[in-house]
C-alpha cells in the first residue's frame, strides 16, 4: 500500500496553516490587551478589516465602532474565563448574513487567561431554514388554534396534548381543564367502548384512521353530538406519538334528524291509522306508497302497487254513465295546486265492485318548492252520505218530534214575511205552549213527557194546512207559521182547531191525561215587520193567554206588557233572593259504569224556600241573563261549587264537579281572574273542577274565547261541551279548542233504544270522542236499556234519573258517605 504522504504531500506552510487559511470557518486570536495576534483571511474579509494593518493592532482601532461595541462585552467575558456563544446579524440590505461566534478563553499553564480564541461560523443558511420552519410552525399553530372545527392532539393513553378554541367552545371546558384530563373522562358512557375499539385498531396498525359519530358530555351536563375523525402520528421507529383528532359539532344536525325521524314516524303511523285512503306518486304518476285503507279500497297490496302507473291502481268512473273520470292527481300536479273534492264518483276495486268515494288531490313539493310527486286522499261515502243526510235533517229538525227546529222556523218566517210584503198579504205566527207541562213531566217522568210531546206534535200538524209550518222550539213550546192568511179570522180558526183537536185526553203509560194550551198570535204586518219581532210578540201574547186563565188564545196588541211586567217581578224577586241567600246548588251524580261508582256531579242552580221552588231555572235564569244578574249569580255558584267540592275531597274522596257557565259570564273580561280566585280561596285542585260550555259559546267567541280556553286549561281545569251533537254540527272546533269531554245530548239518548239512526249517531259520537282522546258522557239516561246500549257502545260515564236526580249538597253527601262505607252505586 502506498504511503498517503506520497499521494498528498504536505503543504510548504504546513497542514495547520493550510487548513486555517482555507477553512470555511472564521478564526482569530486576540491577546489580553485586545490586540489581534492572528486571524485567517476569511475572518478579516467578513469583518471588513485590512489583514496587514490588523495584526498587532487593537480591535477598537481597526474594527467598525458599532461592531466593536457589540462584541466588546463578549471579549471581556472571555478574558474573565467565561466561554461566550452568540448569534449575530452582519451586513445590511441584501448582504445581510448571520454568524455564530464562539469566544473561548485561552488559559496559560498558570491558569491565567492570556487571550481569546474566536471562532465564527456562517449560519446564514441555517438561520433562513430556522426562520422558514418557525414561520411554518406559526402558520400551523394559527391554523390549528383558529380552525372552524375542533382540533386536538391526544396522547396514546387518551390525555389531551393540545386543543384549539373550537374544542373548548364545543365542550364547555377551558384549555387547562382539558389538558389535565383524558378524552375518556368526557365521552358518553354508551359510546366509549366503540371509541376505544377504534383506537386499539389504530394503535395496532389495522386501520390508518377512523371516523365515527360520537357523543361527549358538555361541562354543563348536556350531550354534544360530534363527528370525529382520528389519525395517528408515529416516530421514526414507528412508535405512536399522538393522535390528530378533528371534531365537528353536529348536535343541531342530530336534533334536526331526530325531529325529522319522529315526524316521518308520526306521518307513517298517521297514514296507517287514519280512516281515509292515501296514495302517493312521483311526478310521472308512478305509485310510491299506499296506506292500509287504500290497499283495502283498491284491492292492491302495497308491495304490488308500488312502481306501477297510477291508472292501473286508481280507476274512477261516473256512477250514471260508467265512463272513466280523469284522475284528479293529474290536474293537481299539472296545475301545481290542490284539486278539491270530486263528488259523485265511484272507485272500481281490483275485483270489480264499486265504492262511492270523495277525493282530493294535491302536489308534493320539495324544500325548494319543486313538484316531486302527488298525493290523493279519498274515503268511502256509502254510509257517510246517509249519515250526512240524517245529520242535515237533525240540524234543522227536532229529534223528538221530527218538526222543524228554531233555525228552520226562523228562515221560513223570514221567507213568509218577504213573500207577504211583496204580495201585500198577511201572515201569522202562533206560539203554542202546553199548560202545566212541567208538572206532568215531573210526576210521570221524561219518557211520559216525551210521549205526550210527540202526540201533541202529531195533533197540531193535523190541524193546519200542508203549506203551514209547525215547529218545536224546545220543551213544551210549539210555533205554527201561517204564511198566507186573508184576515185575523183565519188565524183564529187555526187556533181554535188546535185547541179543539188537542183538548182530547192523551193516553200516556195507561193513563188518560187531559191537556190544554195557551196560544199567542201575532200578525204581519199588523204587529211586526220582521221574523224576530213576530215571534217575540206571539210569545208575549201567549203569556197574556196564560195570565188570562190558560186554555185559550190571545192576539198581540201594543198594550200587552204583562210578560215584561212578569220579568220585572222576577228580576226584583231575584235581587231579593240574592240578599236572602235563597239560591242554592243541587248536585246530580255522574256514574262510571265500569267502576260502578260516583265519579262526579253536575252542580245545578235552584231557587227554593223550605225546599219548594220559587221559580224554576227555566223561568229565572233567562231573566238573570237579560238583566245581568247572571254574572254575580254565576260567580257565587262557581265559588260555592269549589268550596263544596273541596270539602267533599277532604272529608270523603276527590269527586269532580261540573258547573254550567252562562255565555254572558264567560264573556266577562275578569272571568279568568274570578275562576282563579275561586280555586285559590277554596284550595280545590283545579282538576276536580269542570266547566260546561255550549257549542255556541265556543264557536261565536272568536279569538278572545280561544285564548281564554287555553288559559283555563293551563290552570288544569277540565272543559266539556254540553248538549253535543245538537249545535253547529261542525267538528273542526274539536281540534281548535282544548275540549276534554263531550256530553251527548239527551235527545239522542232518549231514542237510542227505539231509533236506529239515533243509536248510530250516538255510537259515532262515542267512537269519534275516543279516537280524539276525549272523555264522553251521556246525559239524560233514564232506563237500564239505554244504559246497556251506551255501555256496549263504549260510553264509560252516564248521568240521568236512572242514577239519581239532582239533590241538595247534604243529601248528595249522604250518598257519598254511604258508598264509602261499602254500599255500591245502583240505579235509582
mmCIF file of C-alpha atoms in Angstrom, residues 593-808:
data_model
loop_
_atom_site.group_PDB
_atom_site.id
_atom_site.type_symbol
_atom_site.label_atom_id
_atom_site.label_comp_id
_atom_site.label_asym_id
_atom_site.label_seq_id
_atom_site.Cartn_x
_atom_site.Cartn_y
_atom_site.Cartn_z
ATOM 1 C CA UNK A 593 -120.370 2.238 34.884
ATOM 2 C CA UNK A 594 -117.068 0.385 34.710
ATOM 3 C CA UNK A 595 -116.253 1.216 38.319
ATOM 4 C CA UNK A 596 -119.857 1.251 39.490
ATOM 5 C CA UNK A 597 -119.074 4.400 41.430
ATOM 6 C CA UNK A 598 -119.913 8.083 41.565
ATOM 7 C CA UNK A 599 -117.030 9.906 39.915
ATOM 8 C CA UNK A 600 -118.506 13.374 39.722
ATOM 9 C CA UNK A 601 -121.554 15.577 39.886
ATOM 10 C CA UNK A 602 -123.158 18.406 37.979
ATOM 11 C CA UNK A 603 -123.972 21.478 40.069
ATOM 12 C CA UNK A 604 -127.435 22.802 39.159
ATOM 13 C CA UNK A 605 -128.854 26.152 40.282
ATOM 14 C CA UNK A 606 -132.110 26.164 42.277
ATOM 15 C CA UNK A 607 -134.265 28.951 43.773
ATOM 16 C CA UNK A 608 -136.052 27.446 46.730
ATOM 17 C CA UNK A 609 -137.520 28.344 50.091
ATOM 18 C CA UNK A 610 -138.071 25.468 52.515
ATOM 19 C CA UNK A 611 -137.372 23.013 49.706
ATOM 20 C CA UNK A 612 -140.029 24.440 47.389
ATOM 21 C CA UNK A 613 -139.183 26.091 44.060
ATOM 22 C CA UNK A 614 -139.981 29.793 43.957
ATOM 23 C CA UNK A 615 -139.176 29.898 40.263
ATOM 24 C CA UNK A 616 -137.783 27.154 38.073
ATOM 25 C CA UNK A 617 -134.372 27.611 36.459
ATOM 26 C CA UNK A 618 -136.136 27.910 33.104
ATOM 27 C CA UNK A 619 -138.015 30.930 34.487
ATOM 28 C CA UNK A 620 -135.402 32.893 36.390
ATOM 29 C CA UNK A 621 -132.149 32.102 34.545
ATOM 30 C CA UNK A 622 -133.253 33.831 31.285
ATOM 31 C CA UNK A 623 -134.308 36.863 33.369
ATOM 32 C CA UNK A 624 -130.957 36.823 35.160
ATOM 33 C CA UNK A 625 -129.167 36.748 31.815
ATOM 34 C CA UNK A 626 -131.270 39.596 30.428
ATOM 35 C CA UNK A 627 -130.682 41.894 33.411
ATOM 36 C CA UNK A 628 -127.051 40.949 34.011
ATOM 37 C CA UNK A 629 -127.627 39.266 37.380
ATOM 38 C CA UNK A 630 -126.327 36.030 35.898
ATOM 39 C CA UNK A 631 -122.796 37.351 36.382
ATOM 40 C CA UNK A 632 -122.867 37.671 40.214
ATOM 41 C CA UNK A 633 -125.040 34.539 40.419
ATOM 42 C CA UNK A 634 -122.559 32.635 38.255
ATOM 43 C CA UNK A 635 -119.616 33.840 40.366
ATOM 44 C CA UNK A 636 -121.402 32.736 43.536
ATOM 45 C CA UNK A 637 -122.229 29.339 42.034
ATOM 46 C CA UNK A 638 -118.619 28.846 40.955
ATOM 47 C CA UNK A 639 -117.218 29.707 44.408
ATOM 48 C CA UNK A 640 -119.848 27.612 46.197
ATOM 49 C CA UNK A 641 -119.195 24.582 43.951
ATOM 50 C CA UNK A 642 -115.428 24.878 44.555
ATOM 51 C CA UNK A 643 -115.941 25.191 48.316
ATOM 52 C CA UNK A 644 -118.294 22.206 48.487
ATOM 53 C CA UNK A 645 -116.131 20.021 46.236
ATOM 54 C CA UNK A 646 -113.021 20.738 48.320
ATOM 55 C CA UNK A 647 -114.920 19.855 51.486
ATOM 56 C CA UNK A 648 -116.029 16.524 49.998
ATOM 57 C CA UNK A 649 -112.500 15.776 48.782
ATOM 58 C CA UNK A 650 -111.105 16.493 52.242
ATOM 59 C CA UNK A 651 -113.800 14.606 54.153
ATOM 60 C CA UNK A 652 -114.518 11.697 51.804
ATOM 61 C CA UNK A 653 -112.649 11.398 48.494
ATOM 62 C CA UNK A 654 -111.934 13.505 45.394
ATOM 63 C CA UNK A 655 -115.041 13.935 43.214
ATOM 64 C CA UNK A 656 -115.100 16.275 40.237
ATOM 65 C CA UNK A 657 -117.954 18.745 39.993
ATOM 66 C CA UNK A 658 -119.075 20.435 36.786
ATOM 67 C CA UNK A 659 -120.518 23.942 36.698
ATOM 68 C CA UNK A 660 -122.555 25.378 33.826
ATOM 69 C CA UNK A 661 -121.217 28.695 32.595
ATOM 70 C CA UNK A 662 -123.507 31.316 31.082
ATOM 71 C CA UNK A 663 -122.350 32.951 27.828
ATOM 72 C CA UNK A 664 -122.570 36.373 29.481
ATOM 73 C CA UNK A 665 -120.483 35.188 32.396
ATOM 74 C CA UNK A 666 -117.904 33.588 30.113
ATOM 75 C CA UNK A 667 -117.561 36.739 28.032
ATOM 76 C CA UNK A 668 -116.711 38.883 31.060
ATOM 77 C CA UNK A 669 -113.147 40.180 30.912
ATOM 78 C CA UNK A 670 -112.492 39.127 34.524
ATOM 79 C CA UNK A 671 -113.888 35.592 34.250
ATOM 80 C CA UNK A 672 -110.405 34.056 34.339
ATOM 81 C CA UNK A 673 -109.479 36.001 37.479
ATOM 82 C CA UNK A 674 -112.787 35.022 39.109
ATOM 83 C CA UNK A 675 -112.135 31.351 38.335
ATOM 84 C CA UNK A 676 -108.569 31.506 39.596
ATOM 85 C CA UNK A 677 -109.635 33.276 42.821
ATOM 86 C CA UNK A 678 -112.377 30.701 43.451
ATOM 87 C CA UNK A 679 -109.827 27.880 43.170
ATOM 88 C CA UNK A 680 -107.280 29.629 45.387
ATOM 89 C CA UNK A 681 -109.811 30.605 48.078
ATOM 90 C CA UNK A 682 -111.259 27.105 48.297
ATOM 91 C CA UNK A 683 -107.967 25.238 47.944
ATOM 92 C CA UNK A 684 -109.622 22.936 45.402
ATOM 93 C CA UNK A 685 -107.260 21.133 42.984
ATOM 94 C CA UNK A 686 -108.161 22.548 39.528
ATOM 95 C CA UNK A 687 -108.525 19.067 38.025
ATOM 96 C CA UNK A 688 -111.614 18.472 40.200
ATOM 97 C CA UNK A 689 -113.453 21.407 38.594
ATOM 98 C CA UNK A 690 -115.165 21.034 35.215
ATOM 99 C CA UNK A 691 -116.719 23.926 33.270
ATOM 100 C CA UNK A 692 -119.629 23.029 30.980
ATOM 101 C CA UNK A 693 -119.841 25.216 27.884
ATOM 102 C CA UNK A 694 -122.173 25.266 24.892
ATOM 103 C CA UNK A 695 -121.104 24.942 21.283
ATOM 104 C CA UNK A 696 -122.448 28.422 20.549
ATOM 105 C CA UNK A 697 -120.277 29.933 23.290
ATOM 106 C CA UNK A 698 -117.186 28.255 21.899
ATOM 107 C CA UNK A 699 -117.881 28.941 18.235
ATOM 108 C CA UNK A 700 -119.059 32.535 18.483
ATOM 109 C CA UNK A 701 -116.485 33.760 20.982
ATOM 110 C CA UNK A 702 -113.728 34.413 18.462
ATOM 111 C CA UNK A 703 -110.072 34.752 19.373
ATOM 112 C CA UNK A 704 -110.922 36.025 22.867
ATOM 113 C CA UNK A 705 -112.663 32.773 23.799
ATOM 114 C CA UNK A 706 -109.916 30.656 22.212
ATOM 115 C CA UNK A 707 -107.291 32.483 24.270
ATOM 116 C CA UNK A 708 -109.403 32.234 27.430
ATOM 117 C CA UNK A 709 -109.905 28.477 26.956
ATOM 118 C CA UNK A 710 -106.157 27.948 26.644
ATOM 119 C CA UNK A 711 -105.521 29.942 29.847
ATOM 120 C CA UNK A 712 -108.168 27.943 31.696
ATOM 121 C CA UNK A 713 -106.589 24.689 30.511
ATOM 122 C CA UNK A 714 -103.207 25.909 31.777
ATOM 123 C CA UNK A 715 -104.786 26.176 35.247
ATOM 124 C CA UNK A 716 -105.706 22.475 34.989
ATOM 125 C CA UNK A 717 -109.479 22.963 34.856
ATOM 126 C CA UNK A 718 -111.440 20.431 32.756
ATOM 127 C CA UNK A 719 -113.592 21.719 29.864
ATOM 128 C CA UNK A 720 -116.664 19.970 28.484
ATOM 129 C CA UNK A 721 -119.191 20.647 25.720
ATOM 130 C CA UNK A 722 -122.806 20.362 26.834
ATOM 131 C CA UNK A 723 -125.575 19.002 24.567
ATOM 132 C CA UNK A 724 -123.020 17.849 21.989
ATOM 133 C CA UNK A 725 -124.429 16.997 18.560
ATOM 134 C CA UNK A 726 -127.370 19.397 18.523
ATOM 135 C CA UNK A 727 -125.487 22.599 17.805
ATOM 136 C CA UNK A 728 -123.368 23.608 14.875
ATOM 137 C CA UNK A 729 -122.650 20.091 13.584
ATOM 138 C CA UNK A 730 -119.102 21.246 12.920
ATOM 139 C CA UNK A 731 -116.260 19.130 14.202
ATOM 140 C CA UNK A 732 -113.388 21.468 13.346
ATOM 141 C CA UNK A 733 -113.566 23.216 16.691
ATOM 142 C CA UNK A 734 -112.680 19.965 18.444
ATOM 143 C CA UNK A 735 -109.171 20.384 17.006
ATOM 144 C CA UNK A 736 -109.009 24.134 17.601
ATOM 145 C CA UNK A 737 -110.142 24.294 21.215
ATOM 146 C CA UNK A 738 -108.845 22.335 24.260
ATOM 147 C CA UNK A 739 -112.069 20.452 24.994
ATOM 148 C CA UNK A 740 -111.749 17.447 27.348
ATOM 149 C CA UNK A 741 -115.260 15.992 27.490
ATOM 150 C CA UNK A 742 -118.231 15.668 25.137
ATOM 151 C CA UNK A 743 -121.705 15.379 26.730
ATOM 152 C CA UNK A 744 -124.068 13.568 24.380
ATOM 153 C CA UNK A 745 -127.374 15.409 24.293
ATOM 154 C CA UNK A 746 -130.346 13.712 25.925
ATOM 155 C CA UNK A 747 -132.245 13.938 22.605
ATOM 156 C CA UNK A 748 -130.048 11.160 21.185
ATOM 157 C CA UNK A 749 -130.133 9.136 24.410
ATOM 158 C CA UNK A 750 -133.913 9.255 24.583
ATOM 159 C CA UNK A 751 -134.345 7.487 21.211
ATOM 160 C CA UNK A 752 -131.277 5.232 21.327
ATOM 161 C CA UNK A 753 -133.310 2.109 22.066
ATOM 162 C CA UNK A 754 -136.045 2.875 19.507
ATOM 163 C CA UNK A 755 -134.415 4.740 16.624
ATOM 164 C CA UNK A 756 -131.523 3.014 14.779
ATOM 165 C CA UNK A 757 -130.371 6.402 13.462
ATOM 166 C CA UNK A 758 -130.117 7.863 16.959
ATOM 167 C CA UNK A 759 -128.204 4.756 18.039
ATOM 168 C CA UNK A 760 -125.854 5.048 15.066
ATOM 169 C CA UNK A 761 -125.223 8.736 15.696
ATOM 170 C CA UNK A 762 -124.614 8.119 19.400
ATOM 171 C CA UNK A 763 -122.135 5.320 18.609
ATOM 172 C CA UNK A 764 -120.398 7.575 16.078
ATOM 173 C CA UNK A 765 -120.029 10.360 18.645
ATOM 174 C CA UNK A 766 -118.579 7.916 21.210
ATOM 175 C CA UNK A 767 -116.127 6.441 18.687
ATOM 176 C CA UNK A 768 -115.087 9.888 17.498
ATOM 177 C CA UNK A 769 -114.509 11.077 21.069
ATOM 178 C CA UNK A 770 -112.370 8.030 21.817
ATOM 179 C CA UNK A 771 -110.292 8.495 18.649
ATOM 180 C CA UNK A 772 -109.685 12.117 19.662
ATOM 181 C CA UNK A 773 -108.693 11.036 23.200
ATOM 182 C CA UNK A 774 -111.651 12.857 24.723
ATOM 183 C CA UNK A 775 -113.871 11.755 27.557
ATOM 184 C CA UNK A 776 -117.533 11.193 26.706
ATOM 185 C CA UNK A 777 -120.580 11.332 28.987
ATOM 186 C CA UNK A 778 -124.206 10.561 28.189
ATOM 187 C CA UNK A 779 -126.789 12.727 29.930
ATOM 188 C CA UNK A 780 -130.487 12.078 30.380
ATOM 189 C CA UNK A 781 -130.102 8.301 30.911
ATOM 190 C CA UNK A 782 -133.408 7.120 32.344
ATOM 191 C CA UNK A 783 -133.683 3.394 31.575
ATOM 192 C CA UNK A 784 -131.491 0.332 32.013
ATOM 193 C CA UNK A 785 -131.915 -0.392 28.298
ATOM 194 C CA UNK A 786 -130.392 2.981 27.442
ATOM 195 C CA UNK A 787 -127.537 2.412 29.899
ATOM 196 C CA UNK A 788 -126.835 -1.056 28.498
ATOM 197 C CA UNK A 789 -126.726 0.168 24.892
ATOM 198 C CA UNK A 790 -124.467 3.056 25.854
ATOM 199 C CA UNK A 791 -122.124 0.745 27.722
ATOM 200 C CA UNK A 792 -121.930 -1.605 24.739
ATOM 201 C CA UNK A 793 -121.092 1.394 22.523
ATOM 202 C CA UNK A 794 -118.147 2.225 24.781
ATOM 203 C CA UNK A 795 -119.582 5.162 26.776
ATOM 204 C CA UNK A 796 -117.990 4.951 30.247
ATOM 205 C CA UNK A 797 -119.782 7.747 32.114
ATOM 206 C CA UNK A 798 -123.507 8.485 32.413
ATOM 207 C CA UNK A 799 -125.859 10.879 34.143
ATOM 208 C CA UNK A 800 -129.629 10.895 34.488
ATOM 209 C CA UNK A 801 -132.670 9.962 36.507
ATOM 210 C CA UNK A 802 -131.691 6.277 36.284
ATOM 211 C CA UNK A 803 -128.772 7.020 38.592
ATOM 212 C CA UNK A 804 -130.333 9.801 40.604
ATOM 213 C CA UNK A 805 -131.863 13.238 40.257
ATOM 214 C CA UNK A 806 -130.256 16.456 41.426
ATOM 215 C CA UNK A 807 -130.356 16.689 45.232
ATOM 216 C CA UNK A 808 -129.119 19.078 47.878
#
